[in-house]
Amino acid sequence: MPGSLKTEAIVLRSIRYGEADRVLHLYTPGFGRVGAIAKGVRRTRSRFGGRLEPFFRLALVLYEGRGELLTVTSAETVAAHARLRDHHACLDGAARACDAVARLFEAGDPNPAVYHLLANQLALLDAQPECAGRANQLCFRIKLLLAAGLAPQLEACASCGEREHLSGFSGAAGGVVCSSCEASAFVLDEAAHAFMTGALGSPLAEAPDAPERALRQAERAIGETVEHHAGVRLRAAAAG
Ligand SMILES: [Zn+2]
């Protein structure tokens, strides 16, 4: 049914199209991932100004015609996250966060919690650039898993329920495993386990940090969980 719809959205990607247009990959609270085209946006006198760029949080009016893409008819800035663009680490963190959302969630799969998590992540990188880095990215991802219903089990062995001797992590089992069940698991240090539990239990801005070795293990745990249960590969959480 053709018509207009109003929605907030975060710009995940913005791609040049033709002479003056842009194709936008958006994430919205009520519709999930949405593709839209903005016409004439690259003309100097465009009414959209420079706000159809990645990491902008916008209030949009979109026209739904017969094509696959919606058409942007109006765009107001909710948050530009201008300071985020001054720091390479923040830009990088924002790009990896948007990429993870784009990979994990398909079009037509709305998840308001994901929208708010991404909005919080971008606001945090904008307000506190010192937060950017691998630990922040992994905290974001583990919360993304929670919102997707894929949170790893961390309290007890995911295979047998044992609460002691939790020394491994198995993506296939979906969480930590004990020493008798660790056949398909890799070693998960106590520091990595504590980091993941802390990341799930605290707001993004107060997320824990951990030694590099523990962060690498946490990243592997998150990556294997996503691969086994969503069939998706995520980019590295940080460069290097
Ligand atoms: Zn076990």
CSV table of C-alpha atoms and ligand atoms in Angstrom, one decimal:
chain,number,residue,atom,x,y,z
A,1,MET,CA,0.0,0.0,0.0
A,2,PRO,CA,1.7,3.2,-1.1
A,3,GLY,CA,1.8,5.9,1.5
A,4,SER,CA,4.0,7.9,3.9
A,5,LEU,CA,5.4,6.7,7.1
A,6,LYS,CA,7.2,8.6,9.9
A,7,THR,CA,10.0,6.9,11.7
A,8,GLU,CA,13.3,7.6,13.5
A,9,ALA,CA,16.3,5.9,11.9
A,10,ILE,CA,20.0,5.6,12.2
A,11,VAL,CA,22.0,5.7,9.0
A,12,LEU,CA,24.1,2.5,8.8
A,13,ARG,CA,25.5,3.2,5.3
A,14,SER,CA,25.1,5.9,2.7
A,15,ILE,CA,26.0,5.1,-0.9
A,16,ARG,CA,26.3,7.5,-3.8
A,17,TYR,CA,23.8,6.7,-6.5
A,18,GLY,CA,23.6,8.2,-10.0
A,19,GLU,CA,24.4,11.9,-10.4
A,20,ALA,CA,23.0,13.4,-7.2
A,21,ASP,CA,21.2,10.7,-5.2
A,22,ARG,CA,22.0,8.5,-2.3
A,23,VAL,CA,20.9,5.1,-1.3
A,24,LEU,CA,20.6,4.7,2.5
A,25,HIS,CA,20.8,1.6,4.6
A,26,LEU,CA,18.8,2.5,7.7
A,27,TYR,CA,17.9,0.9,11.0
A,28,THR,CA,14.6,1.8,12.5
A,29,PRO,CA,12.9,0.9,15.8
A,30,GLY,CA,9.6,-0.3,14.3
A,31,PHE,CA,10.6,-1.7,10.9
A,32,GLY,CA,14.1,-2.9,11.4
A,33,ARG,CA,16.5,-2.6,8.5
A,34,VAL,CA,15.1,-0.5,5.7
A,35,GLY,CA,16.5,0.7,2.3
A,36,ALA,CA,15.7,4.2,1.1
A,37,ILE,CA,16.7,6.6,-1.7
A,38,ALA,CA,17.2,10.3,-1.2
A,39,LYS,CA,17.0,12.2,-4.4
A,40,GLY,CA,19.1,15.3,-5.2
A,41,VAL,CA,20.8,15.0,-1.9
A,42,ARG,CA,24.3,15.8,-3.4
A,43,ARG,CA,23.2,19.1,-5.0
A,44,THR,CA,24.5,22.0,-3.0
A,45,ARG,CA,21.1,23.4,-2.3
A,46,SER,CA,19.5,20.1,-1.2
A,47,ARG,CA,17.0,20.5,1.6
A,48,PHE,CA,18.6,17.5,3.3
A,49,GLY,CA,21.9,19.3,3.9
A,50,GLY,CA,24.6,17.0,5.0
A,51,ARG,CA,22.5,14.9,7.4
A,52,LEU,CA,22.1,11.7,5.3
A,53,GLU,CA,25.5,10.4,6.4
A,54,PRO,CA,26.4,7.4,8.4
A,55,PHE,CA,25.8,7.5,12.2
A,56,PHE,CA,23.2,10.3,12.0
A,57,ARG,CA,20.1,9.7,14.0
A,58,LEU,CA,17.2,11.1,12.1
A,59,ALA,CA,13.5,11.7,12.2
A,60,LEU,CA,12.3,10.8,8.7
A,61,VAL,CA,9.3,10.8,6.6
A,62,LEU,CA,9.5,8.0,4.0
A,63,TYR,CA,7.3,7.5,1.0
A,64,GLU,CA,6.5,3.9,0.2
A,65,GLY,CA,5.9,3.6,-3.5
A,66,ARG,CA,5.9,0.4,-5.6
A,67,GLY,CA,9.7,0.1,-5.7
A,68,GLU,CA,11.8,-1.8,-3.3
A,69,LEU,CA,13.4,1.3,-1.8
A,70,LEU,CA,11.4,3.9,0.2
A,71,THR,CA,11.9,7.5,-0.8
A,72,VAL,CA,13.1,10.1,1.8
A,73,THR,CA,10.7,13.0,1.7
A,74,SER,CA,11.8,14.8,4.9
A,75,ALA,CA,14.7,14.4,7.3
A,76,GLU,CA,15.3,16.2,10.6
A,77,THR,CA,18.4,15.6,12.8
A,78,VAL,CA,17.8,14.0,16.1
A,79,ALA,CA,21.5,13.6,16.8
A,80,ALA,CA,24.4,14.3,14.4
A,81,HIS,CA,27.2,12.8,16.6
A,82,ALA,CA,29.5,15.5,15.2
A,83,ARG,CA,32.3,14.9,17.8
A,84,LEU,CA,32.4,11.2,17.0
A,85,ARG,CA,33.8,12.2,13.6
A,86,ASP,CA,36.8,14.0,15.1
A,87,HIS,CA,38.4,10.7,16.5
A,88,HIS,CA,39.5,7.9,14.3
A,89,ALA,CA,38.9,5.3,17.0
A,90,CYS,CA,35.3,6.6,17.5
A,91,LEU,CA,34.6,6.6,13.8
A,92,ASP,CA,36.0,3.1,13.6
A,93,GLY,CA,33.9,1.9,16.5
A,94,ALA,CA,30.7,3.4,15.1
A,95,ALA,CA,31.4,1.8,11.7
A,96,ARG,CA,31.9,-1.7,13.3
A,97,ALA,CA,28.8,-1.3,15.4
A,98,CYS,CA,26.7,-0.4,12.4
A,99,ASP,CA,28.2,-3.2,10.4
A,100,ALA,CA,27.4,-5.8,13.2
A,101,VAL,CA,23.8,-4.6,13.3
A,102,ALA,CA,23.5,-4.8,9.5
A,103,ARG,CA,25.0,-8.3,9.4
A,104,LEU,CA,22.9,-9.7,12.3
A,105,PHE,CA,19.5,-8.4,11.5
A,106,GLU,CA,17.7,-8.9,8.2
A,107,ALA,CA,15.2,-6.5,6.7
A,108,GLY,CA,11.7,-6.9,8.1
A,109,ASP,CA,13.0,-8.0,11.5
A,110,PRO,CA,12.2,-5.1,13.8
A,111,ASN,CA,13.9,-5.0,17.2
A,112,PRO,CA,13.4,-1.8,19.1
A,113,ALA,CA,16.0,-2.9,21.7
A,114,VAL,CA,18.7,-3.1,19.0
A,115,TYR,CA,17.8,0.4,17.8
A,116,HIS,CA,18.2,1.9,21.3
A,117,LEU,CA,21.4,0.0,21.9
A,118,LEU,CA,22.9,1.3,18.7
A,119,ALA,CA,21.7,4.8,19.5
A,120,ASN,CA,23.3,4.5,23.0
A,121,GLN,CA,26.6,3.3,21.4
A,122,LEU,CA,26.8,6.2,19.0
A,123,ALA,CA,25.9,8.7,21.7
A,124,LEU,CA,28.6,7.2,24.0
A,125,LEU,CA,31.3,7.3,21.3
A,126,ASP,CA,30.3,10.9,20.7
A,127,ALA,CA,30.3,12.0,24.3
A,128,GLN,CA,33.2,9.9,25.7
A,129,PRO,CA,35.8,9.3,22.9
A,130,GLU,CA,38.1,7.6,25.5
A,131,CYS,CA,35.6,4.7,25.6
A,132,ALA,CA,36.3,3.6,22.1
A,133,GLY,CA,38.2,0.4,21.5
A,134,ARG,CA,38.0,-3.4,21.6
A,135,ALA,CA,36.4,-3.7,25.0
A,136,ASN,CA,33.6,-1.2,24.1
A,137,GLN,CA,33.0,-3.0,20.9
A,138,LEU,CA,32.7,-6.4,22.6
A,139,CYS,CA,30.4,-5.0,25.2
A,140,PHE,CA,28.2,-3.6,22.5
A,141,ARG,CA,28.2,-7.0,20.7
A,142,ILE,CA,27.4,-9.1,23.7
A,143,LYS,CA,24.4,-6.8,24.3
A,144,LEU,CA,23.5,-7.2,20.7
A,145,LEU,CA,23.5,-10.9,21.2
A,146,LEU,CA,21.2,-10.5,24.2
A,147,ALA,CA,18.8,-8.4,22.1
A,148,ALA,CA,18.8,-11.0,19.3
A,149,GLY,CA,18.0,-13.8,21.8
A,150,LEU,CA,21.5,-15.3,21.4
A,151,ALA,CA,23.1,-14.3,24.7
A,152,PRO,CA,25.6,-17.0,25.7
A,153,GLN,CA,25.0,-18.9,28.8
A,154,LEU,CA,27.6,-17.8,31.4
A,155,GLU,CA,26.4,-19.0,34.8
A,156,ALA,CA,26.6,-22.8,34.3
A,157,CYS,CA,27.9,-25.3,31.8
A,158,ALA,CA,25.9,-25.0,28.7
A,159,SER,CA,26.1,-28.7,28.1
A,160,CYS,CA,25.5,-30.3,31.5
A,161,GLY,CA,24.5,-27.5,34.0
A,162,GLU,CA,27.7,-27.9,36.2
A,163,ARG,CA,28.4,-24.7,38.0
A,164,GLU,CA,32.1,-25.3,38.9
A,165,HIS,CA,35.2,-25.8,36.8
A,166,LEU,CA,33.9,-23.7,33.9
A,167,SER,CA,37.1,-23.5,31.9
A,168,GLY,CA,35.9,-23.4,28.2
A,169,PHE,CA,33.5,-21.8,25.8
A,170,SER,CA,31.6,-23.6,23.1
A,171,GLY,CA,29.8,-21.7,20.4
A,172,ALA,CA,27.9,-24.8,19.5
A,173,ALA,CA,26.7,-25.4,23.0
A,174,GLY,CA,26.0,-21.7,23.3
A,175,GLY,CA,28.0,-20.8,26.4
A,176,VAL,CA,30.6,-21.7,28.9
A,177,VAL,CA,31.3,-25.4,29.4
A,178,CYS,CA,32.9,-27.4,32.3
A,179,SER,CA,36.1,-29.4,32.1
A,180,SER,CA,34.3,-32.7,31.3
A,181,CYS,CA,32.3,-31.2,28.4
A,182,GLU,CA,35.0,-29.1,26.8
A,183,ALA,CA,35.6,-31.4,23.7
A,184,SER,CA,34.4,-28.8,21.2
A,185,ALA,CA,35.4,-25.8,23.3
A,186,PHE,CA,38.3,-23.5,23.6
A,187,VAL,CA,39.9,-22.2,26.8
A,188,LEU,CA,38.1,-19.3,28.4
A,189,ASP,CA,40.1,-17.7,31.1
A,190,GLU,CA,38.4,-16.4,34.3
A,191,ALA,CA,39.2,-12.9,33.2
A,192,ALA,CA,37.3,-13.4,29.9
A,193,HIS,CA,34.4,-15.0,31.7
A,194,ALA,CA,34.3,-12.1,34.2
A,195,PHE,CA,34.5,-9.6,31.3
A,196,MET,CA,31.5,-11.2,29.5
A,197,THR,CA,29.4,-11.4,32.6
A,198,GLY,CA,30.3,-7.8,33.5
A,199,ALA,CA,29.5,-6.6,29.9
A,200,LEU,CA,26.0,-8.2,30.0
A,201,GLY,CA,25.3,-6.8,33.5
A,202,SER,CA,26.4,-3.1,33.2
A,203,PRO,CA,25.4,-0.2,31.0
A,204,LEU,CA,27.7,0.4,27.9
A,205,ALA,CA,29.2,3.5,29.5
A,206,GLU,CA,30.3,1.5,32.6
A,207,ALA,CA,31.3,-1.5,30.7
A,208,PRO,CA,34.4,-3.4,32.1
A,209,ASP,CA,37.8,-3.6,30.5
A,210,ALA,CA,40.0,-6.7,30.5
A,211,PRO,CA,43.5,-7.7,29.4
A,212,GLU,CA,44.1,-8.2,25.7
A,213,ARG,CA,44.2,-12.0,26.0
A,214,ALA,CA,40.8,-12.0,27.8
A,215,LEU,CA,39.3,-9.7,25.2
A,216,ARG,CA,40.5,-11.9,22.4
A,217,GLN,CA,38.9,-14.9,24.0
A,218,ALA,CA,35.6,-12.9,24.6
A,219,GLU,CA,35.7,-11.9,20.9
A,220,ARG,CA,36.1,-15.5,19.8
A,221,ALA,CA,33.2,-16.6,22.1
A,222,ILE,CA,30.9,-13.9,20.7
A,223,GLY,CA,32.0,-14.7,17.1
A,224,GLU,CA,31.5,-18.5,17.4
A,225,THR,CA,28.1,-17.9,19.1
A,226,VAL,CA,27.0,-15.7,16.2
A,227,GLU,CA,28.4,-18.2,13.6
A,228,HIS,CA,26.7,-21.2,15.1
A,229,HIS,CA,23.3,-19.7,15.9
A,230,ALA,CA,22.8,-16.9,13.3
A,231,GLY,CA,25.0,-18.2,10.5
A,232,VAL,CA,26.7,-14.8,10.4
A,233,ARG,CA,30.4,-13.7,10.5
A,234,LEU,CA,31.2,-10.5,12.2
A,235,ARG,CA,34.1,-8.2,11.3
A,236,ALA,CA,37.0,-8.0,13.8
A,237,ALA,CA,36.0,-5.9,16.9
A,238,ALA,CA,38.9,-3.6,16.4
A,239,ALA,CA,41.8,-3.0,14.0
A,240,GLY,CA,45.0,-5.0,14.6
B,1,ZN,ZN,29.5,-29.8,31.5
